Short mmCIF file of C-alpha atoms and ligand atoms in Angstrom, two decimals:
data_model
loop_
_atom_site.label_atom_id
_atom_site.label_comp_id
_atom_site.label_asym_id
_atom_site.label_seq_id
_atom_site.Cartn_x
_atom_site.Cartn_y
_atom_site.Cartn_z
CA MET A 1 -25.79 12.73 14.75
CA SER A 2 -22.00 11.69 15.89
CA ILE A 3 -19.52 14.40 16.86
CA ILE A 4 -17.24 14.90 14.44
CA SER A 5 -14.45 16.23 16.21
CA LYS A 6 -10.23 16.46 15.92
CA ASP A 7 -10.27 15.47 19.73
CA ILE A 8 -7.85 13.46 20.54
CA SER A 9 -8.53 13.76 24.26
CA LYS A 10 -12.13 12.98 23.25
CA ALA A 11 -11.24 10.10 21.93
CA VAL A 12 -9.54 8.49 24.99
CA ALA A 13 -11.89 9.92 27.92
CA ILE A 14 -14.91 8.26 25.02
CA LEU A 15 -12.67 5.04 25.15
CA ASN A 16 -11.40 5.08 28.82
CA THR A 17 -15.78 4.37 29.87
CA GLU A 18 -15.43 1.41 27.25
CA GLU A 19 -17.72 3.15 24.15
CA LEU A 20 -16.53 3.66 20.50
CA VAL A 21 -15.31 6.29 18.48
CA ALA A 22 -15.39 5.63 15.10
CA ILE A 23 -10.63 6.23 14.66
CA PRO A 24 -8.91 7.39 10.89
CA THR A 25 -6.72 5.04 9.72
CA GLU A 26 -4.48 4.90 6.19
CA THR A 27 -7.42 2.27 4.92
CA VAL A 28 -10.40 3.40 5.76
CA TYR A 29 -12.02 4.30 9.10
CA GLY A 30 -12.00 1.74 11.57
CA LEU A 31 -14.82 1.60 14.26
CA ALA A 32 -12.58 0.74 17.92
CA GLY A 33 -13.20 -0.27 21.26
CA ASN A 34 -11.22 -2.03 24.09
CA ILE A 35 -9.89 -5.10 23.67
CA PHE A 36 -10.71 -5.53 26.87
CA SER A 37 -13.58 -4.13 27.11
CA LYS A 38 -16.64 -6.90 26.81
CA LYS A 39 -19.24 -4.51 26.78
CA ALA A 40 -16.51 -2.03 24.87
CA ILE A 41 -16.67 -5.38 22.36
CA GLN A 42 -19.73 -6.91 22.43
CA LEU A 43 -21.11 -3.15 20.99
CA ILE A 44 -19.12 -2.87 17.61
CA PHE A 45 -20.80 -6.55 16.57
CA GLU A 46 -24.12 -5.14 17.62
CA THR A 47 -23.47 -1.71 16.23
CA LYS A 48 -21.75 -2.68 13.18
CA ASN A 49 -24.42 -6.24 12.63
CA ARG A 50 -21.42 -8.45 12.37
CA PRO A 51 -21.59 -12.04 13.38
CA PHE A 52 -19.81 -13.35 15.39
CA PHE A 53 -17.45 -16.05 13.96
CA ASN A 54 -15.91 -12.57 12.52
CA PRO A 55 -12.87 -12.04 13.83
CA LEU A 56 -11.38 -8.57 14.69
CA ILE A 57 -7.99 -6.86 13.99
CA VAL A 58 -6.19 -5.16 16.75
CA HIS A 59 -4.00 -2.08 16.25
CA ILE A 60 -1.89 -1.34 17.91
CA HIS A 61 1.22 2.26 18.41
CA SER A 62 4.39 0.51 17.19
CA ALA A 63 5.91 -3.32 16.84
CA GLU A 64 7.92 -3.01 20.46
CA GLN A 65 3.95 -4.17 21.85
CA LEU A 66 3.85 -6.48 19.13
CA PRO A 67 4.92 -10.05 21.84
CA GLU A 68 1.98 -8.86 24.91
CA ILE A 69 -0.62 -9.69 21.63
CA VAL A 70 0.87 -12.33 20.49
CA ARG A 71 2.70 -15.15 21.80
CA TYR A 72 5.09 -16.30 19.16
CA ILE A 73 6.64 -14.26 15.79
CA PRO A 74 8.13 -16.14 12.96
CA GLU A 75 11.57 -14.62 11.09
CA LYS A 76 9.54 -13.71 8.28
CA ALA A 77 6.98 -11.85 9.95
CA LYS A 78 9.86 -9.44 11.94
CA LEU A 79 11.04 -8.93 8.19
CA LEU A 80 7.78 -7.44 7.67
CA THR A 81 7.25 -5.11 10.53
CA ASP A 82 10.33 -4.16 9.50
CA ALA A 83 9.06 -3.36 6.20
CA PHE A 84 5.79 -2.41 6.88
CA TRP A 85 4.80 -1.45 9.57
CA PRO A 86 3.47 1.19 10.84
CA GLY A 87 0.48 0.71 7.42
CA PRO A 88 -1.52 -1.14 5.67
CA LEU A 89 0.03 -5.27 6.65
CA THR A 90 -1.58 -7.04 8.79
CA LEU A 91 -0.87 -10.30 10.79
CA VAL A 92 -2.58 -13.35 12.04
CA LEU A 93 0.14 -15.32 14.64
CA PRO A 94 -0.47 -17.18 17.60
CA LYS A 95 -2.69 -14.83 20.47
CA GLN A 96 -1.21 -14.48 24.18
CA SER A 97 -4.10 -16.09 26.63
CA THR A 98 -4.79 -12.16 27.26
CA ILE A 99 -6.24 -11.78 24.29
CA PRO A 100 -10.12 -12.23 25.09
CA ASP A 101 -11.83 -15.58 22.73
CA ILE A 102 -14.61 -12.64 21.68
CA ILE A 103 -12.34 -10.81 19.42
CA THR A 104 -11.21 -14.14 17.73
CA ALA A 105 -13.58 -15.50 17.14
CA GLY A 106 -12.88 -18.72 19.30
CA LYS A 107 -9.76 -19.24 17.06
CA ASP A 108 -5.94 -20.14 18.90
CA THR A 109 -4.36 -17.02 16.09
CA VAL A 110 -4.27 -12.70 16.22
CA ALA A 111 -5.28 -10.50 13.86
CA VAL A 112 -2.55 -7.19 14.65
CA ARG A 113 -1.20 -4.82 12.64
CA VAL A 114 0.19 -0.74 13.51
CA PRO A 115 -1.66 1.75 11.47
CA ASN A 116 0.22 4.19 10.16
CA HIS A 117 -2.88 7.31 10.77
CA PRO A 118 -0.44 10.07 12.98
CA MET A 119 -3.71 10.92 14.77
CA THR A 120 -4.61 7.61 15.75
CA LEU A 121 -0.64 6.40 16.73
CA ALA A 122 -1.31 9.88 18.77
CA LEU A 123 -4.68 8.37 19.94
CA LEU A 124 -3.03 4.45 20.57
CA ASN A 125 0.26 5.92 22.37
CA ARG A 126 -2.09 7.37 25.70
CA LEU A 127 -4.70 4.36 26.28
CA ASP A 128 -3.03 2.05 28.47
CA PHE A 129 -5.10 -0.31 25.86
CA PRO A 130 -5.17 -1.85 21.83
CA LEU A 131 -7.93 -0.82 19.99
CA ALA A 132 -10.24 -3.57 18.15
CA ALA A 133 -11.50 -1.85 14.98
CA PRO A 134 -13.54 -2.78 11.92
CA SER A 135 -14.18 -0.93 9.56
CA ALA A 136 -17.37 1.41 9.90
CA ASN A 137 -20.11 -0.31 8.39
CA PRO A 138 -22.42 -2.12 8.41
CA PHE A 139 -21.55 -5.29 7.75
CA GLY A 140 -21.29 -6.25 4.31
CA SER A 141 -21.60 -2.80 3.10
CA ILE A 142 -19.20 -0.20 1.54
CA SER A 143 -16.43 0.25 3.95
CA PRO A 144 -16.87 4.19 5.55
CA THR A 145 -12.70 6.48 3.29
CA THR A 146 -14.26 9.64 5.43
CA ALA A 147 -15.27 10.56 8.64
CA LYS A 148 -18.72 11.89 6.61
CA HIS A 149 -19.16 8.31 4.77
CA VAL A 150 -19.50 6.95 9.13
CA ASN A 151 -21.52 9.66 9.80
CA ASP A 152 -24.03 9.37 7.00
CA TYR A 153 -24.14 5.04 7.95
CA PHE A 154 -24.32 5.25 11.76
CA LYS A 155 -26.29 8.62 12.97
CA ASP A 156 -26.57 8.31 17.13
CA ALA A 157 -25.89 5.14 17.16
CA ILE A 158 -21.99 6.07 17.74
CA GLN A 159 -20.95 9.31 19.58
CA MET A 160 -18.05 10.04 18.17
CA VAL A 161 -15.97 10.39 14.76
CA LEU A 162 -12.24 11.08 15.87
CA ASP A 163 -11.89 13.19 11.77
CA GLY A 164 -9.02 12.84 10.52
CA GLY A 165 -10.02 13.57 6.53
CA PRO A 166 -9.57 11.50 3.74
CA CYS A 167 -8.40 7.74 4.24
CA HIS A 168 -5.00 8.11 1.91
CA ARG A 169 -4.91 4.46 0.69
CA GLY A 170 -8.98 3.68 1.12
CA ILE A 171 -8.56 -0.21 0.89
CA GLU A 172 -8.73 -2.38 3.36
CA SER A 173 -4.64 -4.43 5.24
CA THR A 174 -3.50 -6.99 3.52
CA ILE A 175 -3.52 -9.77 6.07
CA ILE A 176 -0.97 -12.66 5.90
CA GLY A 177 -0.86 -15.91 8.17
CA PHE A 178 1.85 -18.59 8.48
CA LYS A 179 1.72 -22.17 8.19
CA GLY A 180 4.68 -23.41 9.87
CA ASP A 181 7.51 -20.29 9.90
CA ASP A 182 5.20 -19.89 5.81
CA PRO A 183 3.82 -16.46 5.27
CA ILE A 184 0.26 -17.06 3.72
CA ILE A 185 -2.10 -14.23 2.27
CA TYR A 186 -5.22 -14.24 3.39
CA ARG A 187 -6.78 -11.09 2.31
CA LEU A 188 -5.14 -8.95 -1.05
CA GLY A 189 -5.35 -5.53 0.94
CA SER A 190 -3.68 -2.03 0.64
CA THR A 191 -0.39 -3.40 0.05
CA SER A 192 0.51 -4.95 -3.05
CA ILE A 193 1.68 -8.83 -3.75
CA GLU A 194 4.85 -7.51 -5.45
CA ALA A 195 5.47 -4.79 -2.74
CA ILE A 196 5.21 -8.18 0.36
CA GLU A 197 7.40 -10.37 -2.51
CA ALA A 198 10.05 -8.64 -2.12
CA ILE A 199 11.09 -8.85 0.83
CA VAL A 200 10.16 -12.13 1.76
CA GLY A 201 10.15 -14.11 -1.72
CA PRO A 202 7.41 -16.22 -3.75
CA ILE A 203 3.56 -16.30 -1.11
CA ALA A 204 0.65 -18.21 -1.85
CA ILE A 205 -2.19 -16.66 -1.81
CA LYS A 206 -4.88 -18.52 0.63
CA ASN A 207 -8.68 -17.24 -0.49
CA THR A 208 -8.87 -14.83 -3.90
CA VAL A 209 -11.49 -13.86 -5.37
CA THR A 210 -13.18 -17.54 -6.01
CA GLU A 211 -16.29 -18.39 -4.98
CA PRO A 212 -16.89 -20.45 -1.54
CA ASN A 213 -18.13 -24.36 -1.52
CA GLN A 214 -20.24 -25.08 0.01
CA SER A 215 -17.96 -26.49 2.96
CA GLN A 216 -16.86 -23.09 2.71
CA LYS A 217 -19.80 -21.15 3.32
CA GLU A 218 -21.08 -23.40 6.01
CA HIS A 219 -18.12 -23.36 8.46
CA ALA A 220 -15.93 -19.19 9.73
CA PRO A 221 -13.89 -18.79 6.34
CA GLU A 222 -10.17 -18.32 7.07
CA ALA A 223 -9.60 -14.17 7.19
CA PRO A 224 -13.54 -13.28 5.95
CA GLY A 225 -12.82 -9.86 4.24
CA MET A 226 -13.44 -13.38 2.49
CA LEU A 227 -17.67 -13.76 2.19
CA GLU A 228 -18.36 -13.73 -1.08
CA ARG A 229 -20.57 -9.98 -1.09
CA HIS A 230 -18.20 -7.21 0.96
CA TYR A 231 -18.50 -3.89 0.00
CA ALA A 232 -21.87 -3.84 -2.11
CA PRO A 233 -23.13 -0.66 -3.37
CA SER A 234 -26.59 -1.01 -2.63
CA THR A 235 -27.74 -0.55 -5.96
CA VAL A 236 -27.18 -3.42 -8.60
CA THR A 237 -23.66 -3.44 -9.91
CA VAL A 238 -21.23 -4.77 -11.99
CA LEU A 239 -18.12 -5.58 -12.86
CA VAL A 240 -17.41 -6.39 -16.70
CA ASN A 241 -14.05 -5.61 -19.60
CA ASP A 242 -15.28 -3.30 -21.63
CA ILE A 243 -18.45 -0.30 -21.21
CA SER A 244 -19.11 0.37 -23.90
CA GLU A 245 -20.51 -3.43 -24.66
CA GLU A 246 -22.48 -3.41 -21.39
CA LEU A 247 -23.74 0.22 -22.45
CA LYS A 248 -25.60 -1.78 -25.17
CA LYS A 249 -27.59 -4.60 -23.50
CA HIS A 250 -29.35 -1.87 -21.56
CA LYS A 251 -31.94 0.04 -23.14
CA ASN A 252 -33.89 3.33 -20.77
CA LYS A 253 -32.21 2.71 -17.98
CA ARG A 254 -30.40 5.16 -15.93
CA ILE A 255 -26.48 4.14 -15.42
CA GLY A 256 -24.10 4.97 -14.05
CA VAL A 257 -20.36 4.36 -14.62
CA LEU A 258 -16.86 3.92 -12.62
CA ALA A 259 -13.53 3.62 -14.99
CA PHE A 260 -9.95 3.83 -14.79
CA HIS A 261 -9.02 6.01 -16.76
CA SER A 262 -10.27 6.36 -19.98
CA ALA A 263 -13.81 8.32 -21.10
CA ILE A 264 -16.59 7.19 -21.86
CA ASP A 265 -19.38 9.26 -23.46
CA HIS A 266 -23.00 7.94 -23.98
CA ASP A 267 -26.51 9.25 -23.92
CA SER A 268 -28.11 6.26 -21.19
CA ILE A 269 -25.04 7.21 -18.51
CA ALA A 270 -26.56 9.55 -15.90
CA PHE A 271 -23.60 10.01 -14.16
CA LYS A 272 -19.50 9.21 -15.04
CA ILE A 273 -16.97 8.70 -11.85
CA ILE A 274 -12.61 7.99 -13.90
CA VAL A 275 -10.92 7.77 -10.62
CA SER A 276 -7.34 8.00 -12.28
CA LYS A 277 -6.57 10.15 -15.24
CA ARG A 278 -3.55 9.49 -14.87
CA LYS A 279 -3.89 5.83 -14.79
CA ASP A 280 -1.96 5.27 -11.20
CA LEU A 281 -4.14 2.47 -9.84
CA LEU A 282 -2.52 4.01 -5.94
CA GLU A 283 -5.12 7.25 -6.89
CA ALA A 284 -7.45 5.01 -8.01
CA ALA A 285 -7.92 2.89 -4.75
CA SER A 286 -7.76 5.61 -2.78
CA LYS A 287 -10.83 6.67 -4.72
CA LEU A 288 -12.64 3.82 -5.03
CA TYR A 289 -15.01 4.12 -2.30
CA ASP A 290 -15.95 6.45 -2.35
CA ALA A 291 -16.65 6.34 -6.14
CA LEU A 292 -18.92 3.38 -5.36
CA HIS A 293 -20.59 5.84 -2.34
CA GLN A 294 -21.45 8.33 -4.87
CA LEU A 295 -22.19 6.38 -7.05
CA ASP A 296 -24.55 4.17 -4.57
CA LYS A 297 -26.99 7.07 -4.03
CA GLN A 298 -27.16 8.21 -7.21
CA ASN A 299 -30.63 6.72 -7.41
CA LEU A 300 -28.69 4.15 -11.32
CA ASP A 301 -30.53 1.41 -11.64
CA LEU A 302 -27.81 -0.24 -12.79
CA ILE A 303 -23.40 0.61 -11.80
CA ILE A 304 -21.53 -0.27 -14.84
CA VAL A 305 -18.19 -0.86 -13.18
CA GLU A 306 -14.87 -1.56 -15.43
CA ARG A 307 -12.28 -4.16 -14.49
CA PHE A 308 -8.38 -3.03 -13.31
CA PRO A 309 -5.50 -3.74 -14.55
CA ASN A 310 -4.28 -7.47 -12.70
CA PHE A 311 -1.59 -6.55 -11.28
CA ASP A 312 -0.35 -4.44 -8.22
CA LEU A 313 -2.72 -2.52 -6.55
CA GLY A 314 -5.53 -3.57 -10.02
CA LYS A 315 -5.25 -7.13 -8.26
CA THR A 316 -6.95 -6.44 -4.88
CA ILE A 317 -9.08 -3.89 -6.93
CA ASN A 318 -11.10 -6.20 -8.88
CA ASP A 319 -11.11 -8.60 -5.79
CA ARG A 320 -13.24 -6.04 -3.70
CA LEU A 321 -14.40 -5.30 -7.06
CA GLN A 322 -15.64 -9.47 -7.54
CA ARG A 323 -17.27 -8.78 -4.32
CA ALA A 324 -19.29 -5.85 -4.07
CA THR A 325 -21.26 -7.04 -7.32
CA VAL A 326 -21.75 -10.47 -5.89
CA GLN A 327 -25.11 -10.69 -6.07
CA PRO A 328 -27.23 -10.93 -3.27
P1 LIG B 1 -12.27 -6.40 8.91
O1 LIG B 1 -13.44 -5.94 8.94
O2 LIG B 1 -11.32 -5.03 7.20
O3 LIG B 1 -12.04 -5.12 9.95
O4 LIG B 1 -11.24 -7.05 8.71
C1 LIG B 1 -11.68 -8.07 10.08
C2 LIG B 1 -11.02 -9.17 9.05
O5 LIG B 1 -9.14 -9.61 10.07
C3 LIG B 1 -11.39 -10.12 9.19
O6 LIG B 1 -11.79 -10.16 7.88
C4 LIG B 1 -10.61 -11.25 8.99
O7 LIG B 1 -10.39 -11.45 7.78
C5 LIG B 1 -9.65 -10.47 9.36
N1 LIG B 1 -8.63 -11.75 10.54
C6 LIG B 1 -8.64 -11.25 11.48
N2 LIG B 1 -9.18 -12.29 12.69
C7 LIG B 1 -7.99 -13.17 12.49
C8 LIG B 1 -8.35 -14.20 12.08
N3 LIG B 1 -7.39 -14.89 13.38
N4 LIG B 1 -7.38 -15.06 11.54
C9 LIG B 1 -8.09 -14.59 10.11
N5 LIG B 1 -8.56 -13.44 10.07
C10 LIG B 1 -8.62 -12.81 10.99
MG1 LIG B 2 -14.86 -3.91 7.34
#
């Protein structure tokens, strides 16, 4: 078992020896290492079994640190950092030459954000380097939103999980890139499109939940959170508009159900989770991955998940659910 601890000094010491620490953020737990240590970054890819074409997000302690990471900041990027940092918004911008290629998968751009978690901000302030921190889960599986999720995945493979409690937002950051000076959404996430458009006006989405075409499958995706099967339970999982209708199709199965707010009763339901009785999308998002983790542990034959209303964070939730339910 790795050590689950709240000791920030211990996390500093481990990271200074080029080893990894799982860190809490407001989105999901990250598997963090020194961006300038080849050893630490290789360990991140190995531990997660993450393909090297999948670049990492750099975590910094404040917007003032951004010029150390990127060489150009468009005006709308500045508006976005003013509005959302610290917070669940990642910007992809032209990288400084000091940022190693292994972080960016050889691209000339780098993804960067300031996470909004007091322990991780304190940690970043005590380190002499930024942290690369992809989600602390094996590649493609459900992202971790508690220290226990991380430990269940990695046990002894990592030395320490810095325990910052359950993640408040519970879904990855929204990723925004730029075409010239115009922002484009690369990945839907915990900052809603509506909130972003209130700051920068109408924004294009490059990569929503569409099936990748052959050329996208063969080439590194623009934003690898866009791989088709991702965030997935190991139990067969389906996404539907109407749970009751779907239940009629399955006889003699142990079925688990994940619903937004409405109670559903049926003999074949062995386990059910309602994520927000008060119909709050923020609450639903924060509980989504934990609900999938719980359902995945019940020895079910099938998980049926209800599609969410398609606005605000509902769009992000549907994006994740669609990827989670692509069959391998
Ligand atoms: P995660 O595993 O949730 O930390 O995901 C990190 C995500 O950041 C990747 O899946 C990419 O989608 C995105 N990303 C990182 N660097 C870049 C980059 N240079 N260009 C585009 N997307 C990037
Ligand atoms: Mg991930």
